[in-house]
mmCIF file of C-alpha atoms in Angstrom:
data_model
loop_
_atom_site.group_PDB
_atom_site.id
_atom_site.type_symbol
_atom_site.label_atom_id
_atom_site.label_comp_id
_atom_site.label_asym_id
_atom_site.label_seq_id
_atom_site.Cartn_x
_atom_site.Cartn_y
_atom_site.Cartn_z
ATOM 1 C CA UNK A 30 0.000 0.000 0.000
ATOM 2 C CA UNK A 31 1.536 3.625 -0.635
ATOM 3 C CA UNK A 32 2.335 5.171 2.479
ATOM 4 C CA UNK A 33 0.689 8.142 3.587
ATOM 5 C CA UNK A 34 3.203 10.745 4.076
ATOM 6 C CA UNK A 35 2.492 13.660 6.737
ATOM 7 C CA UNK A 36 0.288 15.895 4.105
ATOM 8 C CA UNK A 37 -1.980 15.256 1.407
ATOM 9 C CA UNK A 38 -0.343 18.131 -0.630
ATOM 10 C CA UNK A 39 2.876 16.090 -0.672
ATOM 11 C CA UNK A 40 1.540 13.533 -2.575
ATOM 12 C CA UNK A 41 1.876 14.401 -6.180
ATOM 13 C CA UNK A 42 1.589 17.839 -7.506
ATOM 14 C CA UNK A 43 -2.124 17.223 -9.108
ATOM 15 C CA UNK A 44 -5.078 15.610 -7.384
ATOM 16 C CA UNK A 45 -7.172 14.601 -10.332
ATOM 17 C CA UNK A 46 -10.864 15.104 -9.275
ATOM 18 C CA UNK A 47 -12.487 12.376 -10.248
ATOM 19 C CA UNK A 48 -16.269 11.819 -11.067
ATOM 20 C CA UNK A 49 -16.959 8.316 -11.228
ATOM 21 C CA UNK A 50 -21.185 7.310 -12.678
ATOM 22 C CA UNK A 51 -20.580 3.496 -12.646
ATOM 23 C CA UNK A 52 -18.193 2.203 -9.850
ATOM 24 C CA UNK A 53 -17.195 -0.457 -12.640
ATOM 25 C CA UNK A 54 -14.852 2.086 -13.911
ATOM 26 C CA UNK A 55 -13.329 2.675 -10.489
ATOM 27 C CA UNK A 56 -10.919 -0.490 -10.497
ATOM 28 C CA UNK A 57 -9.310 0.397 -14.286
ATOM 29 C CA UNK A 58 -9.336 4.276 -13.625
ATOM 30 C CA UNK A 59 -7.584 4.420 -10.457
ATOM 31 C CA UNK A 60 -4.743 2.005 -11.736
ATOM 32 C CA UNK A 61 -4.112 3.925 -14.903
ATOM 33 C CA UNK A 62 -4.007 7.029 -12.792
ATOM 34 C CA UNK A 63 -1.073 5.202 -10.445
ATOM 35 C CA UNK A 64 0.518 4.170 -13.543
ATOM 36 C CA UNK A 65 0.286 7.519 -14.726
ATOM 37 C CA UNK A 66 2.015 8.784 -11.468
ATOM 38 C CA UNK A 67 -0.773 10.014 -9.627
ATOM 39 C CA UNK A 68 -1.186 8.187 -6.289
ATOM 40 C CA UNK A 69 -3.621 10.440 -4.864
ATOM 41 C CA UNK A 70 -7.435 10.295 -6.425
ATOM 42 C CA UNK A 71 -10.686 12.417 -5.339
ATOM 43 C CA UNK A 72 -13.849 10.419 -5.931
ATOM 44 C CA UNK A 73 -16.115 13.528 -5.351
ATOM 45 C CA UNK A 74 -19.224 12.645 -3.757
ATOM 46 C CA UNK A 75 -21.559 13.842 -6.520
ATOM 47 C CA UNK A 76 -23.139 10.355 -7.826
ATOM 48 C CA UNK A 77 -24.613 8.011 -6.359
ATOM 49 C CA UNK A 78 -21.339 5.251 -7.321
ATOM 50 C CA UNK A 79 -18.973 7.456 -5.161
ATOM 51 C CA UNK A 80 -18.871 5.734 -2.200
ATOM 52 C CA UNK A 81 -18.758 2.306 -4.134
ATOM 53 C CA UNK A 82 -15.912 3.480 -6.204
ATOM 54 C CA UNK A 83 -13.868 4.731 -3.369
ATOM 55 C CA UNK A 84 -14.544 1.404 -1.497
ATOM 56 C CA UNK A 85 -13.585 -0.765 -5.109
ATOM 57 C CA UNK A 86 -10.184 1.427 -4.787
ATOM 58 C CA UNK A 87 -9.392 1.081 -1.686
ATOM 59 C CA UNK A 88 -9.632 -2.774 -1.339
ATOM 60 C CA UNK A 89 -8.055 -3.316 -4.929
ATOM 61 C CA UNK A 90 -5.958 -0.456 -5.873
ATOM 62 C CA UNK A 91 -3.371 -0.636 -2.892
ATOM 63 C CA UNK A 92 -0.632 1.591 -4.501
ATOM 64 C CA UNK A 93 -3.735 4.671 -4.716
ATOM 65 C CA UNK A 94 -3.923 6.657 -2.360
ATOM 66 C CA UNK A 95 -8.158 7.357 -2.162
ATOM 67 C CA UNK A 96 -10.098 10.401 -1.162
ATOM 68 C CA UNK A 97 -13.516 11.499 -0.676
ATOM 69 C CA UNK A 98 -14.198 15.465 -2.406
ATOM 70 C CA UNK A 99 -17.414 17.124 -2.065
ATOM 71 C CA UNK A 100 -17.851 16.417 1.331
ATOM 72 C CA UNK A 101 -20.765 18.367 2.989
ATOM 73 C CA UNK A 102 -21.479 17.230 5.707
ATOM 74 C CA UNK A 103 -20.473 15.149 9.335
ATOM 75 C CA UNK A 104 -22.996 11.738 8.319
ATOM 76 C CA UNK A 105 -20.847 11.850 5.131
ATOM 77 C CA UNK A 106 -17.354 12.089 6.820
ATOM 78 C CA UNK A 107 -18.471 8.479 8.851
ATOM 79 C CA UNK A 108 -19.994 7.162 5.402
ATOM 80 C CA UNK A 109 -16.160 7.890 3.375
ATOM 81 C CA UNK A 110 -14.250 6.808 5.803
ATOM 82 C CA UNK A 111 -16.086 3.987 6.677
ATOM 83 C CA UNK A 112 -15.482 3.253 2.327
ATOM 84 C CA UNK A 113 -12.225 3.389 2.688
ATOM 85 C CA UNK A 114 -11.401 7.346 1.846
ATOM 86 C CA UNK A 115 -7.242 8.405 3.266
ATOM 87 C CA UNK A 116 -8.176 11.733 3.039
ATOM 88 C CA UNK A 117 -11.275 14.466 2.873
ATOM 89 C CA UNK A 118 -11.957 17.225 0.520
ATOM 90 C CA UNK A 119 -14.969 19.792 0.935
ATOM 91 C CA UNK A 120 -15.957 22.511 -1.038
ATOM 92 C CA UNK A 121 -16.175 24.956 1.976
ATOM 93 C CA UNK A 122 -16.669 24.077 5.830
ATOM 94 C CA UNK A 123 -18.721 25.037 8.871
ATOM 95 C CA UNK A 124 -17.976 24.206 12.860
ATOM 96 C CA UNK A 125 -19.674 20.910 12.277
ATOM 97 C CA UNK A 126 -18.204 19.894 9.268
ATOM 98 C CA UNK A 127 -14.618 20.880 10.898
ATOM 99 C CA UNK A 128 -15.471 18.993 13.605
ATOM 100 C CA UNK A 129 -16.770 15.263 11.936
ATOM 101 C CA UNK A 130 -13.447 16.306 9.801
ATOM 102 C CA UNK A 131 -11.171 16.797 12.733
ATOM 103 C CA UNK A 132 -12.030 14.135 14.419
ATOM 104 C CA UNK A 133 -12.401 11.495 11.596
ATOM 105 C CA UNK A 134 -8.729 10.022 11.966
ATOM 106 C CA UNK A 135 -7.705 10.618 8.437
ATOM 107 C CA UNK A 136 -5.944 14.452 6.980
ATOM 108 C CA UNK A 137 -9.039 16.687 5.282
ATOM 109 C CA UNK A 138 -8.170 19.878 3.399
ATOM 110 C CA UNK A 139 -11.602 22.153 3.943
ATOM 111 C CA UNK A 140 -11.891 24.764 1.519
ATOM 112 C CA UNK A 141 -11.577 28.279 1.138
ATOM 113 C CA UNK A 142 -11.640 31.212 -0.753
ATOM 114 C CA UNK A 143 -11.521 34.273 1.296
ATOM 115 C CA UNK A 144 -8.914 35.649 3.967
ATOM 116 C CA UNK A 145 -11.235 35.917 6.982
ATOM 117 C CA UNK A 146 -11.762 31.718 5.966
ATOM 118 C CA UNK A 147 -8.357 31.440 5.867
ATOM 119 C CA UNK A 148 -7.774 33.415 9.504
ATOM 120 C CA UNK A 149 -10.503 31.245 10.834
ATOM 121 C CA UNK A 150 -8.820 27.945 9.951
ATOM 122 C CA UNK A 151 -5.549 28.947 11.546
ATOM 123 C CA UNK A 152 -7.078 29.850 14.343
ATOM 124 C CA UNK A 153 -8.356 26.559 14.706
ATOM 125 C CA UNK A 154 -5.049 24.969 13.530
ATOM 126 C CA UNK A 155 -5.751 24.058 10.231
ATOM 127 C CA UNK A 156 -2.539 25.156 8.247
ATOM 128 C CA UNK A 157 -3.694 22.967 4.846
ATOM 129 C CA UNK A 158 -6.688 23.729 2.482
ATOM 130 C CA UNK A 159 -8.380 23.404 -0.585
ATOM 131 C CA UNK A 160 -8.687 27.288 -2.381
ATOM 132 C CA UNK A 161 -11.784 26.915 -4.097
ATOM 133 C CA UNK A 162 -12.919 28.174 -6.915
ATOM 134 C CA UNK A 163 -9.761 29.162 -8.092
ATOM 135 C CA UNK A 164 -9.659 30.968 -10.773
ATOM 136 C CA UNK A 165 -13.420 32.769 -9.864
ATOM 137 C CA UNK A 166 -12.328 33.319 -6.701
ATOM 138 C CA UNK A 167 -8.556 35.388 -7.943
ATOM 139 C CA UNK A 168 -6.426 32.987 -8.718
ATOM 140 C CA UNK A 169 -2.336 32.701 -8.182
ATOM 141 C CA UNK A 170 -2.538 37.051 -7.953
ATOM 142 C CA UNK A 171 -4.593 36.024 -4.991
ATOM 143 C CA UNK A 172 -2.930 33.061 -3.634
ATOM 144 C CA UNK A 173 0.192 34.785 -4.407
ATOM 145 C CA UNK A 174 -1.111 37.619 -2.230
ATOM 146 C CA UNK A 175 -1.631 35.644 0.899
ATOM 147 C CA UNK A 176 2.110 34.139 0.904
ATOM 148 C CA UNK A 177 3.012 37.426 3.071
ATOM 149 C CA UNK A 178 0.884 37.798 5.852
ATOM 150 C CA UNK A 179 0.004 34.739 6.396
ATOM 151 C CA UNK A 180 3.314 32.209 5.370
ATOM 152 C CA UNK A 181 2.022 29.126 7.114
ATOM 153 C CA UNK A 182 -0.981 28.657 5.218
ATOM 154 C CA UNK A 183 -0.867 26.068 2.272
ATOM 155 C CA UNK A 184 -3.090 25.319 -0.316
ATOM 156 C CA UNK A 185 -5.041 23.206 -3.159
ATOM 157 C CA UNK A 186 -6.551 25.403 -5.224
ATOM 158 C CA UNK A 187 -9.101 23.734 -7.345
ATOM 159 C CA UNK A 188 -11.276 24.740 -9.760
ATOM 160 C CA UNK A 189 -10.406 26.340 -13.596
ATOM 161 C CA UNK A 190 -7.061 24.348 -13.265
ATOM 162 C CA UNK A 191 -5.399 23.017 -16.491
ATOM 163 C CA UNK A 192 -1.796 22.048 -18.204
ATOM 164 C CA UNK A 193 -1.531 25.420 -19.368
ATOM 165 C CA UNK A 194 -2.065 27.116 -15.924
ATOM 166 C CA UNK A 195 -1.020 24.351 -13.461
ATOM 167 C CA UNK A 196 2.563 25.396 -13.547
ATOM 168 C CA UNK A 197 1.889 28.811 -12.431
ATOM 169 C CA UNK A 198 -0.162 27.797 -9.273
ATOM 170 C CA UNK A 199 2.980 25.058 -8.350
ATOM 171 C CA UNK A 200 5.169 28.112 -8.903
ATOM 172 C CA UNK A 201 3.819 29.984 -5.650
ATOM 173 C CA UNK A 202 5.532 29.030 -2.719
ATOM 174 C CA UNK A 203 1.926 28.717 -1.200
ATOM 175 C CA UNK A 204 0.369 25.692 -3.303
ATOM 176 C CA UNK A 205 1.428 22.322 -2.621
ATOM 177 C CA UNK A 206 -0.181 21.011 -4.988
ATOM 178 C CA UNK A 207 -3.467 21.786 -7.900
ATOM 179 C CA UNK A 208 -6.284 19.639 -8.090
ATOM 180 C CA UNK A 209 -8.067 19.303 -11.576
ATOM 181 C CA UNK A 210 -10.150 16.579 -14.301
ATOM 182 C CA UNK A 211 -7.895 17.169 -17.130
ATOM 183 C CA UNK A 212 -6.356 13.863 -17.167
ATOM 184 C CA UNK A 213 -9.745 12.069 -17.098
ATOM 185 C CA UNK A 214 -11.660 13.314 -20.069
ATOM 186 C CA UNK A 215 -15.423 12.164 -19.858
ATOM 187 C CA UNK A 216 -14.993 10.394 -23.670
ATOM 188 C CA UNK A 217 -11.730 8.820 -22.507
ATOM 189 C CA UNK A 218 -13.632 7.309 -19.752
ATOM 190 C CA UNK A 219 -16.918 6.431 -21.638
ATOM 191 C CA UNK A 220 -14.701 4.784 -24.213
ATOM 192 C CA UNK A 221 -13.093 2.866 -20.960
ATOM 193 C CA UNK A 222 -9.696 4.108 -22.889
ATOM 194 C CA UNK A 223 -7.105 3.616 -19.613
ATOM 195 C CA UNK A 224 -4.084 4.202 -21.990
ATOM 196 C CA UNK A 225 -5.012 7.763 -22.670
ATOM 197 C CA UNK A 226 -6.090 8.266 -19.325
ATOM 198 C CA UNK A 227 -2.552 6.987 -17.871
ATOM 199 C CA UNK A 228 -0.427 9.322 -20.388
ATOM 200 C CA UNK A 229 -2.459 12.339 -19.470
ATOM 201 C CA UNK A 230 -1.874 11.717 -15.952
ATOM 202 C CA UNK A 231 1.623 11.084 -16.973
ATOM 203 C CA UNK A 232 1.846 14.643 -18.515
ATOM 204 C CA UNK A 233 0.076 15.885 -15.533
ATOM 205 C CA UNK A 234 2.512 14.650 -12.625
ATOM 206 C CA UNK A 235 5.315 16.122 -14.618
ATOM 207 C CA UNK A 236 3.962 19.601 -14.484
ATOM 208 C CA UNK A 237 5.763 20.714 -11.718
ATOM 209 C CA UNK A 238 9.009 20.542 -13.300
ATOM 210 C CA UNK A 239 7.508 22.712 -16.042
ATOM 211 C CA UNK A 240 7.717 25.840 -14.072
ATOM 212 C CA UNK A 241 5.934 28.556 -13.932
ATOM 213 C CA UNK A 242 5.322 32.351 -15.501
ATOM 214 C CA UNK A 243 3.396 33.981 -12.286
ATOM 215 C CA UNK A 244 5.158 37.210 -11.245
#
């Protein structure tokens, strides 16, 4: 099984975000994503085969690394991590959704996209998060932005994230890592075409060493 390291943003430089309508698909995706060099995988919690699919991954799949995104609430924290989820993704948090989070046993990155959400975090000691919607909600100006006054925060930033402005966002000393779908095109997957799936992800966990432009 791939060992958990100490963050989830350590684990590869993109988290694809993966939307999975027939947990059939779970098995084949997941292993061409590994292939591919991406250990970490989001099942987001927005069909009814999510919780299936991040159970068929965990208990076959033992090089992934499986995660449950689009968590809303504290019943579904019990539900993914009962499945099998390593780690926790939501959108946006509240107390109670911090809490279930917190106390869950596995790392959860609760998302963010203002400074006073930020502030509240730390103040709660939650130094890693998902910056959501990214691009809508300013982008790497805006990550870049927060680097100063506030150093020990690190993010995800997710949403309006491709190859041609992943780079940038792994530039900021901020980001540990982007999370997007590129690498899992929805004909690639209807066509159950794992190849092209694993050499996008490929292309994908190479984008670090791309560099970036942001200034």
């Amino acid at each position: 099984m791939f060992a958990m390291p100490t963050s989830v943003l350590d684990l590869a430089p993109v988290v694809p975000v993966v939307v999975i309508e027939d947990a059939a698909d779970a098995v084949p995706l997941a292993r061409a994503l590994v292939a591919g060099g991406l250990p970490a995988i989001e099942v987001t919690l927005r069909t009814p085969a999510a919780l299936d699919a991040i159970r068929e991954i965990a208990g076959a799949v033992p090089d992934a690394v499986v995660g449950a995104g689009t968590v809303l609430t504290p019943a579904q924290v019990t539900e993914c991590v009962g499945a099998g989820a390593r780690f926790l993704v939501s959108p946006g948090w509240t107390d109670g959704l911090l809490t279930a989070m917190a106390a869950s046993g596995v790392p959860y990155l609760p998302g963010v996209s203002t400074v006073s959400e930020v502030v509240a975090l730390l103040e709660r000691g939650v130094r890693e998060m998902k910056f959501f919607p990214a691009q809508a909600a300013g982008g790497t100006a805006y990550l870049k932005s927060l680097a100063g006054p506030l150093p020990q925060a690190r993010f995800c930033p997710t949403g309006g994230i491709g190859p041609d402005n992943a780079p940038d966002y792994l530039a900021l000393p901020n980001v540990g890592c982007v999370g997007g779908t590129w690498m899992i095109p929805a004909d690639a997957v209807a066509a159950r075409d794992w190849a092209r799936v694993e050499s996008l992800a490929r292309a994908a966990a190479n984008l670090r060493d791309a560099g970036g432009t942001c200034r």
